[in-house]
PDB file of C-alpha atoms in Angstrom:
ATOM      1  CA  UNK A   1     -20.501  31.138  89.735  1.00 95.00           C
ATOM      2  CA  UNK A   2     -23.515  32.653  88.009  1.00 94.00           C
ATOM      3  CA  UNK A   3     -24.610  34.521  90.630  1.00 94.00           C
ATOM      4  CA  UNK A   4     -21.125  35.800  91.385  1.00 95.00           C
ATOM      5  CA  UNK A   5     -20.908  36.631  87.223  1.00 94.00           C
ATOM      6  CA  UNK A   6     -24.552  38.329  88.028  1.00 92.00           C
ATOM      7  CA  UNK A   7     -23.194  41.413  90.872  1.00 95.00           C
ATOM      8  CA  UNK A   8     -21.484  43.216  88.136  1.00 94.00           C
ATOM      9  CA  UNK A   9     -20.537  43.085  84.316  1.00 96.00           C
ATOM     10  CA  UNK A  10     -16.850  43.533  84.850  1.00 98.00           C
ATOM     11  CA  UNK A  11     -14.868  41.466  87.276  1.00 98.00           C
ATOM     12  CA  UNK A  12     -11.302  43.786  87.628  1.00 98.00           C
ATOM     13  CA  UNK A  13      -8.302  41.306  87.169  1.00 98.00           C
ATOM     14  CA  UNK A  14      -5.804  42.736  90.308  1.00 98.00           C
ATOM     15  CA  UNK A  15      -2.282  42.138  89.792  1.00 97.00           C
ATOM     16  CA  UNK A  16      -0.992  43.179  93.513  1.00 97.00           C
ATOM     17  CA  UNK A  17       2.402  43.515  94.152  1.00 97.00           C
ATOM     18  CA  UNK A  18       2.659  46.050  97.073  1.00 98.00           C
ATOM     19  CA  UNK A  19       0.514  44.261  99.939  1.00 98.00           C
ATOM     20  CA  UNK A  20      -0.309  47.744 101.375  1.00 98.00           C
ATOM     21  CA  UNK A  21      -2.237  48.402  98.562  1.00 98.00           C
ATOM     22  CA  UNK A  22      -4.879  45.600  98.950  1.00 98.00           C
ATOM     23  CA  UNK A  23      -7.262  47.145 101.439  1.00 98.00           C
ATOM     24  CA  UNK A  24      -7.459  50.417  99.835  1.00 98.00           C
ATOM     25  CA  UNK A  25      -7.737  49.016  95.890  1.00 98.00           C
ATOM     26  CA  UNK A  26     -10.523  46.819  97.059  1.00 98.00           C
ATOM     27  CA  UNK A  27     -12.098  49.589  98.718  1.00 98.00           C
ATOM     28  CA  UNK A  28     -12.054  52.090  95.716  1.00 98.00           C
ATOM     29  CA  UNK A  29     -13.102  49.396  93.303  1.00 98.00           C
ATOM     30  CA  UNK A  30     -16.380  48.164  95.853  1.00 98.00           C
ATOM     31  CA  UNK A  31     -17.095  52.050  96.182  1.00 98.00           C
ATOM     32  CA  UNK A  32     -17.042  52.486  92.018  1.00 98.00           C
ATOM     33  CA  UNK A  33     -19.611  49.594  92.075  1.00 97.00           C
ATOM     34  CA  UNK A  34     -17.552  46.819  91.650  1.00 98.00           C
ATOM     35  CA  UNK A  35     -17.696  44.710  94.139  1.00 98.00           C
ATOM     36  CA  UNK A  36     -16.323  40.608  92.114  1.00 98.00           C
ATOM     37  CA  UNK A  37     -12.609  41.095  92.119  1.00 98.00           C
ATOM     38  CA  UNK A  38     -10.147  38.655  91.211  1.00 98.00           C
ATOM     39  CA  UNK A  39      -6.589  38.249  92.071  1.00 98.00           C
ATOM     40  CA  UNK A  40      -4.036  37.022  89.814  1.00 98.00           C
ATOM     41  CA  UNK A  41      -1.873  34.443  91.398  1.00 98.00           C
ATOM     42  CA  UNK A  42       1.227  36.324  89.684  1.00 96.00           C
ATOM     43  CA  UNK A  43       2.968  37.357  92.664  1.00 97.00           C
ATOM     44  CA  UNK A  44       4.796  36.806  96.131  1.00 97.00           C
ATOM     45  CA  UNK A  45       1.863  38.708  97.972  1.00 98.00           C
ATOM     46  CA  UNK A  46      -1.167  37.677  96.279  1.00 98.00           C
ATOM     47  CA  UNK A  47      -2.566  34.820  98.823  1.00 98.00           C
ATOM     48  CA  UNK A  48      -2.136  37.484 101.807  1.00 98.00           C
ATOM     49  CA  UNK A  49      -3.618  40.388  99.198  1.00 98.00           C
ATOM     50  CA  UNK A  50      -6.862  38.156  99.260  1.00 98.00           C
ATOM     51  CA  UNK A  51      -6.860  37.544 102.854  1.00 98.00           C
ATOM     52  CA  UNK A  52      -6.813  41.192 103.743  1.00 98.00           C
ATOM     53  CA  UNK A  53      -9.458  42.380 100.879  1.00 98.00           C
ATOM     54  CA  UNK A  54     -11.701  39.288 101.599  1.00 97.00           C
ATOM     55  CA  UNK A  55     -12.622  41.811 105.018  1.00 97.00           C
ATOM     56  CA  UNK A  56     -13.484  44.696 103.224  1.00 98.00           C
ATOM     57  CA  UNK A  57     -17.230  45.487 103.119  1.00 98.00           C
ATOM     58  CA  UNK A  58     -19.469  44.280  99.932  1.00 97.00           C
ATOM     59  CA  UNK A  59     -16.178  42.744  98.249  1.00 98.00           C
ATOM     60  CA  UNK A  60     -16.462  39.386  97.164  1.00 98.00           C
ATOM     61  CA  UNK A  61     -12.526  37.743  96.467  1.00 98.00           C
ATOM     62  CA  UNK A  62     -11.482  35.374  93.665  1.00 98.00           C
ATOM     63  CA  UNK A  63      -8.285  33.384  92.886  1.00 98.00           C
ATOM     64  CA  UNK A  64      -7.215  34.377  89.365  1.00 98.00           C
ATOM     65  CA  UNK A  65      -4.665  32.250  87.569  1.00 97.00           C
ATOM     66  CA  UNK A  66      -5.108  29.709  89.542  1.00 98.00           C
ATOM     67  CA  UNK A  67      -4.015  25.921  87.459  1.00 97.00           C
ATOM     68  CA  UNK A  68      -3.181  23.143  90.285  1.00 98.00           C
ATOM     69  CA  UNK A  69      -5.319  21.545  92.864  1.00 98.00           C
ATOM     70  CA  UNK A  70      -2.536  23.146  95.144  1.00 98.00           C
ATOM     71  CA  UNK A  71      -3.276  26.603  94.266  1.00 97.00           C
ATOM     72  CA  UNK A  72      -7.411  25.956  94.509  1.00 98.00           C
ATOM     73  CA  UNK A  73      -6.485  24.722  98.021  1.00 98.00           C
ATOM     74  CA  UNK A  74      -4.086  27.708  98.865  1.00 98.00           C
ATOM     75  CA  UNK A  75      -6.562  30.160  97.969  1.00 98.00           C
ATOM     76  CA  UNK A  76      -9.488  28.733  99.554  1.00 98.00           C
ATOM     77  CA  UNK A  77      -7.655  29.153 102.857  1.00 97.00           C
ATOM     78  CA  UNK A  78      -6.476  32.938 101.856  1.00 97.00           C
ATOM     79  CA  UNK A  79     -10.113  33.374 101.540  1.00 96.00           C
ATOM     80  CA  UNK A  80     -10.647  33.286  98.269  1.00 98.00           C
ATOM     81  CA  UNK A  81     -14.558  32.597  97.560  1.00 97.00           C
ATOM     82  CA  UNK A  82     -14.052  31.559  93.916  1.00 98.00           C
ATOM     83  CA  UNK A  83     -11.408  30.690  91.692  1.00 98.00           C
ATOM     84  CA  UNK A  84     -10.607  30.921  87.792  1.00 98.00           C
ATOM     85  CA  UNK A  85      -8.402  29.206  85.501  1.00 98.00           C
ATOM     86  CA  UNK A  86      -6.841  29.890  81.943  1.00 97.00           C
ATOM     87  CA  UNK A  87      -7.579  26.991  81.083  1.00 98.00           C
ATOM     88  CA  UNK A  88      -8.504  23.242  82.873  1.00 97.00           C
ATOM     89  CA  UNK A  89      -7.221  20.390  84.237  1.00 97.00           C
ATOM     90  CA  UNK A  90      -9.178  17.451  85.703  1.00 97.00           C
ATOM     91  CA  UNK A  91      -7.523  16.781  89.161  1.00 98.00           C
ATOM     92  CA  UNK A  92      -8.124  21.172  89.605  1.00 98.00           C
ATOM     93  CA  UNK A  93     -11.840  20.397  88.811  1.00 98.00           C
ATOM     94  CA  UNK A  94     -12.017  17.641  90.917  1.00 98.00           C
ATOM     95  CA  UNK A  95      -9.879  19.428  93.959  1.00 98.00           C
ATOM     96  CA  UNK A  96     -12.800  22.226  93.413  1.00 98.00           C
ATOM     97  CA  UNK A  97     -15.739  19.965  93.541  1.00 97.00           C
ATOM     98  CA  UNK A  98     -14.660  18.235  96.551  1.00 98.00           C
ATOM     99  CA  UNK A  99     -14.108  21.276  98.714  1.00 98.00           C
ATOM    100  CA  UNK A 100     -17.403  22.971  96.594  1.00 97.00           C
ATOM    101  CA  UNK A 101     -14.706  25.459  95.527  1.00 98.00           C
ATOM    102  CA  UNK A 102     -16.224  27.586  92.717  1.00 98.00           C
ATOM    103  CA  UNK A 103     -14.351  27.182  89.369  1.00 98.00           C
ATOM    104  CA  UNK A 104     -14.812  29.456  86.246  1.00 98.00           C
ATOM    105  CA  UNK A 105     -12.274  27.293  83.912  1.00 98.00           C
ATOM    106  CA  UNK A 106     -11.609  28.291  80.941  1.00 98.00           C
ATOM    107  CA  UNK A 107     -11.461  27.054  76.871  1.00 98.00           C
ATOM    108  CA  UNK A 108     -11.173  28.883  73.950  1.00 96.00           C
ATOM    109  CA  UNK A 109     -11.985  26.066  71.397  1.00 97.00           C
ATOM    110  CA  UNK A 110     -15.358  24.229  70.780  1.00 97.00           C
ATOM    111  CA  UNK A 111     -13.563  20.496  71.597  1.00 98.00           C
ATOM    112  CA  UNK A 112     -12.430  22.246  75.476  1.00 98.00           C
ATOM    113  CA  UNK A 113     -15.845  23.419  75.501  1.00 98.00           C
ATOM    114  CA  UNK A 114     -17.554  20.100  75.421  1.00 98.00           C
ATOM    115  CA  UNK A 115     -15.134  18.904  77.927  1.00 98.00           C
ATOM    116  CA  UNK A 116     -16.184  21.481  80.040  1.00 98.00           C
ATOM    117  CA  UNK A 117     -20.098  20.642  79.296  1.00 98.00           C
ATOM    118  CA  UNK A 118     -19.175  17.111  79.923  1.00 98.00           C
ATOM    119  CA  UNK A 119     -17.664  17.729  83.240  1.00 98.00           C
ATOM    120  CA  UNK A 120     -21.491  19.189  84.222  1.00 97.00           C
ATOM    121  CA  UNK A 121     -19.916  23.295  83.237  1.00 98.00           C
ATOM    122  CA  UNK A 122     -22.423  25.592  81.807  1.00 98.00           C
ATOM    123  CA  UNK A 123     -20.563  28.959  82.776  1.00 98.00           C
ATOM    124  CA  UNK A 124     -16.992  29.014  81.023  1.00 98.00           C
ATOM    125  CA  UNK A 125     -14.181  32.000  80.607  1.00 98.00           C
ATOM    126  CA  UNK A 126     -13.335  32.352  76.979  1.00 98.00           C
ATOM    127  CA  UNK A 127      -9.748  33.060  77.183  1.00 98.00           C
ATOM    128  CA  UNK A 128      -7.419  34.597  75.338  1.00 97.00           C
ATOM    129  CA  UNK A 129     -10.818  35.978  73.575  1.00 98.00           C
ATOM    130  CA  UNK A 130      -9.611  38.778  71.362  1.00 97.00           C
ATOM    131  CA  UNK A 131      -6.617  36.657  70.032  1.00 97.00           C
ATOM    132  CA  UNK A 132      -9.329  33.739  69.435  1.00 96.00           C
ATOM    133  CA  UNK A 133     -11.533  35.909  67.497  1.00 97.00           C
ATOM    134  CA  UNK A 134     -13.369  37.325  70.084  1.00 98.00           C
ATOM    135  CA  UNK A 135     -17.137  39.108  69.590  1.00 98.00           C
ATOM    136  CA  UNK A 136     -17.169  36.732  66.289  1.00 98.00           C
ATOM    137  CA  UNK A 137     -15.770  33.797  67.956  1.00 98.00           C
ATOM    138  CA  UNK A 138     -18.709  33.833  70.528  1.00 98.00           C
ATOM    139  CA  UNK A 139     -21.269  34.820  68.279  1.00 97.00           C
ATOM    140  CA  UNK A 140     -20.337  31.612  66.472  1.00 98.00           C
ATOM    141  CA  UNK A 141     -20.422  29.766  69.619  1.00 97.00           C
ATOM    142  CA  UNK A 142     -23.755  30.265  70.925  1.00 96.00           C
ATOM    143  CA  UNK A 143     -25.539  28.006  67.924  1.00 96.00           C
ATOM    144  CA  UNK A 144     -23.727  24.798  69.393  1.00 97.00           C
ATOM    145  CA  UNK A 145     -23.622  25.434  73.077  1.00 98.00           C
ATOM    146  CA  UNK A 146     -27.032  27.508  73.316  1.00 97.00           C
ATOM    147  CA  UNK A 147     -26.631  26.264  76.708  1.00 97.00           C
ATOM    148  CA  UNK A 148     -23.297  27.617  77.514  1.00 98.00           C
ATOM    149  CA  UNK A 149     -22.529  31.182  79.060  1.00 98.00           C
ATOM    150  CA  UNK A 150     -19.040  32.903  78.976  1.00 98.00           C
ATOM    151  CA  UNK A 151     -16.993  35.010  80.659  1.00 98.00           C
ATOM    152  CA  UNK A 152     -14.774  36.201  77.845  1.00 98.00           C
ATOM    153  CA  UNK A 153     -10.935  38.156  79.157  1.00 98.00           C
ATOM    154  CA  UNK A 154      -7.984  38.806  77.128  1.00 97.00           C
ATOM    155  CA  UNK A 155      -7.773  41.944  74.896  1.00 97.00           C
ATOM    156  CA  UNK A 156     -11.035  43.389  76.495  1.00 98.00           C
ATOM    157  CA  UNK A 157     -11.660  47.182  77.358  1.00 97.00           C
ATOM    158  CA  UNK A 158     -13.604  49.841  78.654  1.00 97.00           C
ATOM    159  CA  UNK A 159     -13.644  50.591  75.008  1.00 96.00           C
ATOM    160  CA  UNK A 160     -15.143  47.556  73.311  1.00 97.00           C
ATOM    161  CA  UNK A 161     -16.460  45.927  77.013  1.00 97.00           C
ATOM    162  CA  UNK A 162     -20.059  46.247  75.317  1.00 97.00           C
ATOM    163  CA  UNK A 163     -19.301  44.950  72.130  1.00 97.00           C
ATOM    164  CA  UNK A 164     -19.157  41.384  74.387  1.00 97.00           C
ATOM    165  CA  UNK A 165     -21.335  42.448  76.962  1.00 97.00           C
ATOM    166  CA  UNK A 166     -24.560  42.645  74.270  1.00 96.00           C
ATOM    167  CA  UNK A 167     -24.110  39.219  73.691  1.00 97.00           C
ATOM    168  CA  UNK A 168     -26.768  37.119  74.677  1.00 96.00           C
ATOM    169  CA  UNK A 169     -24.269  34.393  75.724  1.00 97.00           C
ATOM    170  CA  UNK A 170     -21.749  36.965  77.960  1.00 97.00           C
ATOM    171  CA  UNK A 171     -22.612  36.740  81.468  1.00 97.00           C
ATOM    172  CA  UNK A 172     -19.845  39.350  82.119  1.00 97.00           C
ATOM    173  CA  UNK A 173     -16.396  39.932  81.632  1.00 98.00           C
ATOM    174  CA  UNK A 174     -13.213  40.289  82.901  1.00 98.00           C
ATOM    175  CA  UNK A 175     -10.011  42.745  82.167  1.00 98.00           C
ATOM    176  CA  UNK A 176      -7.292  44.875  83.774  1.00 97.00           C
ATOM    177  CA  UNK A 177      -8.386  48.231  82.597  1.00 98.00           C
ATOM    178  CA  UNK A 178     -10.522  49.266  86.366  1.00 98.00           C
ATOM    179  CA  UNK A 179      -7.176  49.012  88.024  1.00 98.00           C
ATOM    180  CA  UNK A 180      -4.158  49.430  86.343  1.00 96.00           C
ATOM    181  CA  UNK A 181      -0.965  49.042  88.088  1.00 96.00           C
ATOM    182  CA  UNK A 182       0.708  52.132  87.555  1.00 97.00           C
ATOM    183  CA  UNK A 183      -2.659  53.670  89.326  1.00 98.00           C
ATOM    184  CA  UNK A 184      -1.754  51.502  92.149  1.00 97.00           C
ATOM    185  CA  UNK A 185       1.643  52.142  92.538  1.00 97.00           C
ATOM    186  CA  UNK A 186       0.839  56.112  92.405  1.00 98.00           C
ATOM    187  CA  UNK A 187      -1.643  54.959  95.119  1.00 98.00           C
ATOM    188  CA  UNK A 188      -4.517  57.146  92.799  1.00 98.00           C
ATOM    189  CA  UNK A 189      -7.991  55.221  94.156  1.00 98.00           C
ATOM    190  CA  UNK A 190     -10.028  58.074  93.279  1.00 98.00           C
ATOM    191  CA  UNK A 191      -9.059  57.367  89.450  1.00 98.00           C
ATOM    192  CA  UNK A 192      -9.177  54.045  90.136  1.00 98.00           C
ATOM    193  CA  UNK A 193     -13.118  54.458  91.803  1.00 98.00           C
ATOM    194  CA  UNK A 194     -13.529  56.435  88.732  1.00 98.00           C
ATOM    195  CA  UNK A 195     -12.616  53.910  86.292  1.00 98.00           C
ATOM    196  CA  UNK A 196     -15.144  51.297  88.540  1.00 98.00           C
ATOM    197  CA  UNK A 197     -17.863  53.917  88.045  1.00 97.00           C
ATOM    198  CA  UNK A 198     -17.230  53.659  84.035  1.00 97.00           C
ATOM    199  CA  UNK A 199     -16.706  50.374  84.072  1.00 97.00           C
ATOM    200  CA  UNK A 200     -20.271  49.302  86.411  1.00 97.00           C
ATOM    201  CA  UNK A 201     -22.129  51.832  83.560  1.00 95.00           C
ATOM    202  CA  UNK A 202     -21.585  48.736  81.320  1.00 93.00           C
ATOM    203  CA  UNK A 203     -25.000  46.563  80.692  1.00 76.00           C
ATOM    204  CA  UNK A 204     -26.234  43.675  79.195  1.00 59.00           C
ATOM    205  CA  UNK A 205     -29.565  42.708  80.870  1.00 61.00           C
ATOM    206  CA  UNK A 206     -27.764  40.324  83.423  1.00 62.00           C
ATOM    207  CA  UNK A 207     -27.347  43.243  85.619  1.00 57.00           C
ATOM    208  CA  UNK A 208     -28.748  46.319  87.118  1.00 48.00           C
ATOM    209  CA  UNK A 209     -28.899  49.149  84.301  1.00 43.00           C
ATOM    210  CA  UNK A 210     -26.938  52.159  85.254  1.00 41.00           C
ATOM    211  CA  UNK A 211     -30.024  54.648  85.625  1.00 38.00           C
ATOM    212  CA  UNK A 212     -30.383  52.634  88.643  1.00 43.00           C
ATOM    213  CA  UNK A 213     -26.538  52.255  90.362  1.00 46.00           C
ATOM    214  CA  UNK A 214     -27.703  55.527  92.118  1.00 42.00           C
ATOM    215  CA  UNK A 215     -26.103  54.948  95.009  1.00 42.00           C
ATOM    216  CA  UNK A 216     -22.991  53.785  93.024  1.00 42.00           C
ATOM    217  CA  UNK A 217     -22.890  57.395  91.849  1.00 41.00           C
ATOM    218  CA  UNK A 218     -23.466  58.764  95.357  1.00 40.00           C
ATOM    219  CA  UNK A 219     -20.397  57.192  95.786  1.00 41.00           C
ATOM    220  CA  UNK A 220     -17.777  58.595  93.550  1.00 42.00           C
ATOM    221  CA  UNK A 221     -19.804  61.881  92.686  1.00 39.00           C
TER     222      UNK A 221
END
């Protein structure tokens, strides 16, 4: 999972409901610089949305929302090369392990934390983080888990993205705002490349700076 959280310092959380729009969302968000995208198991089409984007070019597909050892084992045959979780259970973790499924679980206390740890974790998402205190919250994390790196989503924007993202203990972060549905349904991937671009211009010393996502720019320029 780290070097997943490393390609980028967003990770766009897709909500697809029109399976026609799969290819050409994954496409616009790769080409904006993008290229971690995770789908939310929230509806009927998601598992075949995965299968299609896992063949576009330089994307890499994740399993959002995913809480069972069913749904790990569901989206690792959609494609999926990663998965995430609200929260954790111990039969998902050890469906995950077994298959050598990568999990980003998630806790948003310090007791789920050390569970986590426990369970041989060092890269967690913090979720819901702005309605858990977010920036502060993590700031007040890293002195007890100096160890631990998070993925904080929940409440998170382009707007205060680097308010997380200079934390020394955010490997990246995760949020709706690259590709919002009502983009999709108005089938607008140039806006949608655009908000990538913005998005990828985001830094915090895990990744590339922007002076050199050159060919990023090439890209939507």
């Amino acid at each position: 999972m780290h070097m997943i959280c490393r390609q980028a310092p967003v990770i766009p959380v897709l909500v697809i409901e029109d399976l026609a729009h799969a290819v050409p969302l994954a496409e616009a968000l790769v080409a904006g610089g993008l290229p971690v995208l995770e789908v939310a198991l929230r509806t009927p089409v998601a598992l075949q949305a995965m299968s299609l984007m896992a063949r576009v070019p330089g994307a890499t597909i994740g399993a959002g929302n995913v809480m069972t050892a069913k749904h790990a084992m569901e989206a690792l045959q959609a494609g999926a090369t990663f998965a995430t979780s609200p929260g954790f259970a111990h039969s998902l973790i050890d469906c995950c392990k077994e298959h050598r499924f990568p999990l980003l679980p998630g806790a948003a206390t310090a007791s789920e934390i050390m569970q986590l740890l426990d369970r041989g974790f060092d890269l967690i998402k913090f979720f819901p983080a702005a309605a858990t205190g977010g920036v502060a919250t993590l700031k007040a994390l890293g002195a007890p888990f100096p160890q631990i790196h998070f993925c904080p989503t929940g409440g998170i924007s382009q707007s205060n993205a680097h308010e997380y993202l200079e934390l020394v203990n955010v490997a990246c972060v995760s949020g709706s705002w690259p590709a919002p549905l009502e983009l999709q349904k108005a089938e607008l991937w140039g806006d949608i490349r655009q908000l990538a671009h913005r998005a990828r211009q985001l830094n915090n010393g895990h990744h590339r700076s922007a002076a050199n996502d050159e060919h990023h720019s090439a890209k939507v320029e």
